[in-house]
Structures are given as C-alpha cells and as structure tokens.
Coordinates of C-alpha atoms in Angstrom, one line a residue:
M1 CA -50.5 105.5 46.2
E2 CA -49.0 102.5 48.0
K3 CA -52.0 100.3 47.0
S4 CA -51.6 101.3 43.3
I5 CA -47.9 100.4 43.3
L6 CA -48.6 97.0 45.0
L7 CA -51.3 96.2 42.4
L8 CA -49.0 97.0 39.5
A9 CA -46.2 94.8 41.0
C10 CA -48.7 92.0 41.4
L11 CA -49.9 92.2 37.8
A12 CA -46.3 92.2 36.5
C13 CA -45.8 88.9 38.4
V14 CA -48.4 87.0 36.4
L15 CA -48.0 88.5 33.0
P16 CA -46.2 86.3 30.4
T17 CA -42.7 87.0 29.2
G18 CA -42.6 89.6 26.4
S19 CA -45.7 91.5 27.6
F20 CA -46.0 94.9 29.1
V21 CA -48.6 96.8 31.2
R22 CA -50.0 100.2 30.2
T23 CA -51.9 102.0 33.0
K24 CA -53.9 105.2 33.2
I25 CA -54.2 107.1 36.5
D26 CA -56.6 110.0 37.0
T27 CA -55.9 113.2 39.0
T28 CA -57.0 111.5 42.2
E29 CA -54.3 108.9 41.6
N30 CA -56.7 106.0 41.3
L31 CA -56.1 103.1 38.9
L32 CA -58.6 103.4 36.0
N33 CA -57.8 100.4 33.7
T34 CA -55.0 98.1 32.6
E35 CA -54.3 97.0 29.0
V36 CA -52.1 94.0 28.2
H37 CA -50.3 94.0 24.8
S38 CA -48.2 91.1 23.5
S39 CA -45.0 92.2 22.0
P40 CA -44.6 91.8 18.2
A41 CA -42.9 88.8 16.6
Q42 CA -39.1 89.4 16.4
R43 CA -38.4 87.3 13.3
W44 CA -39.8 85.9 10.1
S45 CA -41.3 82.4 10.1
M46 CA -43.6 80.3 7.9
Q47 CA -45.8 77.4 8.8
V48 CA -46.6 74.7 6.2
P49 CA -47.5 71.0 6.5
A50 CA -45.0 68.4 5.4
E51 CA -47.4 66.9 2.9
V52 CA -50.9 67.2 1.3
S53 CA -52.4 64.3 -0.5
A54 CA -55.3 64.3 -3.1
A55 CA -56.5 62.3 -6.0
A56 CA -55.9 63.2 -9.6
G57 CA -58.8 65.2 -11.0
D58 CA -59.7 66.6 -7.6
A59 CA -58.6 69.9 -5.9
A60 CA -56.1 70.3 -3.1
V61 CA -55.4 73.2 -0.7
L62 CA -51.7 74.0 0.3
P63 CA -51.8 75.8 3.6
C64 CA -49.2 78.5 4.4
T65 CA -49.2 81.1 7.2
F66 CA -46.4 83.4 8.2
T67 CA -45.2 85.9 10.9
H68 CA -43.0 89.0 10.3
P69 CA -41.2 91.5 12.5
H70 CA -43.1 94.6 11.3
R71 CA -46.1 95.9 13.4
H72 CA -49.3 96.7 11.5
Y73 CA -47.8 96.6 8.0
D74 CA -50.3 97.9 5.4
G75 CA -48.0 98.7 2.5
P76 CA -47.8 97.0 -0.9
L77 CA -47.1 93.3 -0.8
T78 CA -46.8 90.4 -3.2
A79 CA -47.6 86.7 -2.6
I80 CA -45.8 84.1 -4.7
W81 CA -45.8 80.3 -5.0
R82 CA -43.1 78.3 -6.6
A83 CA -42.8 74.7 -7.7
G84 CA -39.8 72.3 -7.6
E85 CA -37.3 74.2 -5.5
P86 CA -37.2 77.4 -3.4
Y87 CA -35.9 80.7 -4.6
A88 CA -35.2 79.4 -8.2
G89 CA -38.1 77.2 -9.0
P90 CA -40.7 78.4 -11.6
Q91 CA -43.6 80.4 -10.3
V92 CA -47.0 78.9 -10.6
F93 CA -48.9 81.7 -8.8
R94 CA -48.4 85.4 -8.1
C95 CA -50.6 88.2 -6.8
A96 CA -50.1 91.8 -5.6
A97 CA -52.0 93.9 -3.1
A98 CA -51.9 97.7 -3.1
R99 CA -51.3 99.8 0.0
G100 CA -54.1 99.4 2.4
S101 CA -55.9 96.9 0.3
E102 CA -56.9 93.4 1.3
L103 CA -57.5 92.4 -2.3
C104 CA -54.6 90.5 -3.9
Q105 CA -54.9 90.9 -7.6
T106 CA -53.8 87.7 -9.5
A107 CA -51.0 88.4 -11.9
L108 CA -50.1 84.7 -12.7
S109 CA -52.0 81.5 -12.4
L110 CA -50.4 78.6 -14.3
H111 CA -53.0 77.1 -16.6
G112 CA -55.6 79.0 -14.6
R113 CA -55.6 76.2 -12.0
F114 CA -54.1 78.0 -9.0
R115 CA -56.1 80.3 -6.7
L116 CA -55.3 82.1 -3.5
L117 CA -57.5 81.2 -0.6
G118 CA -55.8 83.0 2.2
N119 CA -55.6 86.7 3.0
P120 CA -51.9 88.0 2.9
R121 CA -52.9 90.9 5.1
R122 CA -53.8 88.4 7.8
N123 CA -50.6 86.4 7.2
D124 CA -52.3 83.7 5.2
L125 CA -51.0 82.6 1.8
S126 CA -52.9 79.3 1.5
L127 CA -53.3 78.2 -2.2
R128 CA -55.9 76.0 -3.9
V129 CA -54.9 73.8 -6.9
E130 CA -57.7 72.7 -9.3
R131 CA -57.9 69.6 -11.6
L132 CA -54.9 67.8 -10.2
A133 CA -52.7 65.7 -12.5
L134 CA -49.8 63.4 -11.8
A135 CA -47.5 66.1 -13.1
D136 CA -48.5 68.3 -10.1
D137 CA -46.9 65.8 -7.7
R138 CA -44.0 67.9 -6.4
R139 CA -42.9 70.3 -3.7
Y140 CA -44.3 73.8 -3.5
F141 CA -42.9 76.9 -1.7
C142 CA -44.8 80.1 -0.6
R143 CA -43.2 83.5 -0.5
V144 CA -44.2 87.0 0.6
E145 CA -42.6 90.3 -0.3
F146 CA -43.1 93.7 1.3
A147 CA -42.4 97.0 -0.6
G148 CA -42.9 100.6 0.0
D149 CA -41.4 102.0 3.2
V150 CA -40.4 98.5 4.3
H151 CA -38.4 96.3 1.9
D152 CA -38.5 92.8 3.2
R153 CA -39.2 89.3 1.9
Y154 CA -39.3 85.7 3.1
E155 CA -39.8 82.3 1.5
S156 CA -40.3 78.8 3.0
R157 CA -37.2 76.7 2.6
H158 CA -38.7 73.2 2.9
G159 CA -42.1 73.8 1.3
V160 CA -45.1 71.4 1.2
R161 CA -45.1 68.2 -0.8
L162 CA -48.3 67.7 -2.9
H163 CA -48.8 64.0 -3.3
V164 CA -51.2 63.1 -6.1
T165 CA -52.7 59.6 -6.3
A166 CA -54.1 58.0 -9.4
A167 CA -55.5 54.7 -10.7
P168 CA -53.5 53.0 -13.4
R169 CA -53.7 54.2 -17.0
I170 CA -51.9 52.6 -20.0
V171 CA -50.4 55.3 -22.0
N172 CA -48.7 53.2 -24.7
I173 CA -48.6 49.6 -25.9
S174 CA -46.6 48.6 -29.0
V175 CA -44.8 45.8 -30.8
L176 CA -41.3 46.4 -32.1
P177 CA -39.2 44.3 -34.5
G178 CA -36.3 42.4 -33.0
P179 CA -33.4 40.4 -34.3
A180 CA -33.9 37.3 -36.6
H181 CA -37.5 38.2 -37.7
A182 CA -38.6 38.2 -34.1
F183 CA -40.8 40.7 -32.3
R184 CA -41.0 42.2 -28.8
A185 CA -43.8 44.0 -27.0
L186 CA -43.7 47.1 -24.7
C187 CA -46.4 48.4 -22.4
T188 CA -46.1 51.7 -20.5
A189 CA -48.6 52.7 -17.8
E190 CA -48.8 55.5 -15.2
G191 CA -50.3 55.7 -11.8
E192 CA -49.7 56.5 -8.1
P193 CA -48.8 54.2 -6.4
P194 CA -46.8 53.0 -9.4
P195 CA -48.7 50.1 -11.0
A196 CA -47.6 46.5 -11.4
L197 CA -47.6 45.4 -15.0
A198 CA -48.2 41.9 -16.3
W199 CA -48.5 40.4 -19.8
S200 CA -50.8 37.6 -21.0
G201 CA -51.1 35.9 -24.3
P202 CA -50.9 32.7 -26.4
A203 CA -48.3 30.2 -25.0
L204 CA -46.9 32.9 -22.8
G205 CA -44.5 31.9 -20.1
N206 CA -42.8 34.0 -17.4
G207 CA -41.0 36.2 -19.9
S208 CA -42.7 39.4 -18.7
A209 CA -40.5 41.7 -16.7
A210 CA -41.6 45.1 -15.3
V211 CA -38.9 47.8 -15.5
R212 CA -39.3 51.4 -14.3
S213 CA -38.8 54.0 -16.9
P214 CA -35.8 56.2 -15.9
G215 CA -36.4 59.9 -15.6
E216 CA -39.9 60.1 -17.0
G217 CA -43.2 61.2 -15.6
H218 CA -41.8 62.1 -12.1
G219 CA -41.4 58.4 -11.3
H220 CA -45.0 57.5 -12.1
L221 CA -44.3 55.6 -15.3
V222 CA -43.7 51.9 -15.4
T223 CA -42.8 49.8 -18.5
A224 CA -43.0 46.1 -18.9
E225 CA -41.3 44.3 -21.8
L226 CA -42.3 41.0 -23.4
P227 CA -39.0 40.1 -25.1
A228 CA -40.2 37.5 -27.6
L229 CA -43.6 37.0 -29.3
T230 CA -43.4 33.4 -30.4
H231 CA -47.1 32.9 -31.5
D232 CA -49.6 34.9 -33.4
G233 CA -52.6 36.1 -31.5
R234 CA -53.7 38.6 -28.9
Y235 CA -51.3 39.9 -26.2
T236 CA -52.8 41.8 -23.2
C237 CA -51.0 44.1 -20.8
T238 CA -52.6 44.6 -17.4
A239 CA -51.7 47.5 -15.0
A240 CA -53.0 47.4 -11.4
N241 CA -52.4 49.3 -8.2
S242 CA -54.4 49.8 -4.9
L243 CA -56.7 52.3 -6.7
G244 CA -57.7 50.4 -9.8
R245 CA -56.9 48.3 -12.9
S246 CA -56.4 48.9 -16.6
E247 CA -55.9 46.7 -19.7
A248 CA -54.9 47.1 -23.3
S249 CA -54.2 44.6 -26.1
V250 CA -52.3 44.2 -29.4
Y251 CA -52.8 41.6 -32.0
L252 CA -49.8 40.0 -33.9
F253 CA -50.4 38.3 -37.3
R254 CA -47.4 37.3 -39.4
F255 CA -47.7 36.6 -43.2
H256 CA -45.2 34.2 -44.5
G257 CA -43.6 34.5 -48.0
A258 CA -42.7 31.7 -50.4
S259 CA -39.5 31.0 -48.5
G260 CA -41.4 30.5 -45.3
A261 CA -39.9 33.5 -43.6
P262 CA -42.3 36.1 -42.1
T263 CA -42.4 39.0 -44.5
V264 CA -45.0 41.2 -42.9
A265 CA -46.4 41.5 -39.4
L266 CA -49.8 43.1 -38.8
L267 CA -50.0 44.8 -35.4
L268 CA -53.4 46.0 -34.2
G269 CA -54.9 47.5 -31.1
A270 CA -57.8 46.3 -29.0
L271 CA -60.2 46.5 -31.9
G272 CA -57.7 45.1 -34.3
L273 CA -59.6 41.9 -35.3
K274 CA -62.3 43.9 -36.9
A275 CA -59.8 46.0 -38.7
L276 CA -58.0 42.9 -39.9
L277 CA -61.2 41.5 -41.4
L278 CA -61.9 44.8 -43.2
L279 CA -58.4 44.9 -44.6
G280 CA -58.8 41.4 -45.9
V281 CA -62.1 42.3 -47.7
L282 CA -60.4 45.4 -49.3
A283 CA -57.4 43.3 -50.4
A284 CA -59.7 40.7 -52.1
R285 CA -61.5 43.4 -54.0
A286 CA -58.3 45.0 -55.1
A287 CA -57.0 41.6 -56.3
R288 CA -60.2 41.1 -58.5
R289 CA -59.9 44.5 -60.1
R290 CA -56.2 44.3 -60.9
P291 CA -56.6 41.9 -64.0
E292 CA -59.3 44.1 -65.5
H293 CA -57.0 47.1 -65.4
L294 CA -54.2 45.0 -67.0
D295 CA -56.4 43.9 -70.0
T296 CA -57.8 47.4 -70.8
P297 CA -55.8 49.2 -73.5
D298 CA -54.4 52.6 -72.6
T299 CA -56.4 55.5 -73.9
P300 CA -54.2 58.2 -75.5
P301 CA -54.4 61.5 -73.8
R302 CA -56.7 64.1 -75.2
S303 CA -53.9 66.6 -75.7
Q304 CA -52.2 64.3 -78.2
A305 CA -55.5 63.7 -80.2
Q306 CA -55.7 67.4 -81.0
E307 CA -52.6 67.4 -83.2
S308 CA -54.7 66.4 -86.3
N309 CA -58.3 67.5 -86.9
Y310 CA -58.9 64.5 -89.1
E311 CA -57.7 62.0 -86.5
N312 CA -59.6 63.8 -83.8
L313 CA -62.9 63.6 -85.8
S314 CA -62.3 59.9 -86.5
Q315 CA -61.8 59.2 -82.8
M316 CA -64.8 61.1 -81.8
N317 CA -67.1 59.4 -84.4
P318 CA -65.4 56.2 -85.7
R319 CA -68.5 55.0 -87.5
S320 CA -69.0 58.1 -89.7
P321 CA -67.6 58.1 -93.3
P322 CA -64.3 59.9 -93.8
A323 CA -64.7 63.5 -94.6
A324 CA -64.3 64.5 -98.3
M325 CA -61.2 66.3 -99.1
C326 CA -60.9 68.6 -102.1
S327 CA -57.7 69.3 -103.8
P328 CA -57.1 72.5 -105.7

C-alpha cells in the first residue's frame, strides 16, 4: 500500500496543471492502470488569421476554429459568417446541424459562392469563397450558436480580412462638355493595388491628374481627368499596377458651323473611326435622297379619294374615257 501511495504522488508531480489522475485498484490493492484527462476549456475563444489574400476570379479559404466551455456538446448548433462588421453585419453564410449530426445543412449562401469546409462538431467553421471579386475585399466574422439544453453563442470580434487583388480594368471612359464650347475627358478604372492612370493624345501636355473616387468600389476605383481637349483626335487612357495594364480610347471630332464655333462634337470609343466613316456614308446618301423627296408631289390619302366614285375611277384609270351619265 505504501508503494501505491508513493507512485501516485510521483505521478502527480509530473502531470501538467489542470489535469487529474484516475486510478483503478483491484482487491489485492495493486495498481492496475492510470488514465490522464485534460480538463475542459473554461472559456469561449476563436482563432482566425489576421488576413487572407487571393486574386480576383480565384477561390479563398477563411480559417476559423473555436473552443467552448461545454464538454461533449452534441445538441443542435448553427454556424454563421458575417461580412463588414461583427454582430450586425449582413450574413453571407449560415448552416444548421441537428442533434447528434455532423452534417451542417446550408440555409444561406450568398450568390451560391460560400461553402463550409470545416466541421462545427470538431470546432472548425472554416469557409470557402468561390469566384472572388473586388467587392469581396472586406472583413468577415465567424459565429457559432448552441441550442437545446445549452443556450450559448460566440462570435469573433476582430474577424479575418479578405484581401482581393486584381489587374487593372477600365470601367468607364467618357468626354463631357465644358464651359466655352470646351470638352473634358474622364477615365475610371478599378484594380488592387489601385492602378495609376495616365492620358495620352494629340498635343497633350501634363494636364492629366489622377484623383481617387470618394466612397466608391471599396477604394478600388481611381479616376483621372483631362480638363481640356484642345485638338481633335484620339485620346487614350492607360491604367497600370503591379499585376497588369489596361487601355481604352475615345475619339473627338468637332464640326464647325458657319460662325466658326463648334456646333457638334462626335465622341467615339476604341472602334470609333470605323463608325465615323459609316456615319459619313449614311449622311451622304441621305443628302442625295432629300431633293428627290422635295420635288415629288404629295399623293392624296386613299381615304379622301373614296368621297366620290367618279373621282376615284378617274384616279385609278386616268386614260379611260369618262363614264357616261344618264339623266332622267
């Protein structure tokens, strides 16, 4: 008996804090076996990385694991992911598992692009996001809820930032009228990192200035303005960042009236020169047809010709002799 007590005391010396020893002793008071059990977690916690980075069009995995103070919980549970802010942000994914089941049935998947990879029964809420876009670049928060006999829930406070990268893409290029019959050009592009924009064109100086668009596209939109287009021709906007380059063009042609002031400006896109030639051909044909329509006498409507049978017959067959009329 003294040997058994000494052995238990020795084992207690080397066990880590928060563990306990369970022993079984037979009738002969001999030590049969010893099982070491770690004590359960005493609080909620969630582990998420600070940031996950992926390219637009690809997929990304948002890891999330948690601990809870309940031993062997197998009741109903719900897994939730939010975007933007914790507790109040819109849900992008939600699934629920019945009591004793490891299958979490999806109840919400925004645009069908969010899928649970982890197993909530094993404290894993990891999420996969498909077909990434720049609009997905934001912070996400995982949450788990217990129901049944135990009502408890926990949500990450800081979340994980999803950083989406993308090559530049010009989303809009336009020419707008300005004061004193002048014109200005605007070019808007998106990308991450935000692209640098530059204008090129006929007799173009250093008048191009890139200005970030306030409050649009989660900070991925950049706009460059060309304040004055002084010459007719092609103006090209170029967007570039570390991932690529993109270009788009507009054509400016001003037609001057008799007074010499520009009356019409024709603004075309990258294929505008071909469209300009086509419009010129159509305008020439219309000009040739217009005198013919002016010299042709108007034909009276058919409804008016039916007021007199005699006139109607004469119009239908002008060469035939007039019909004989008998008087009583």
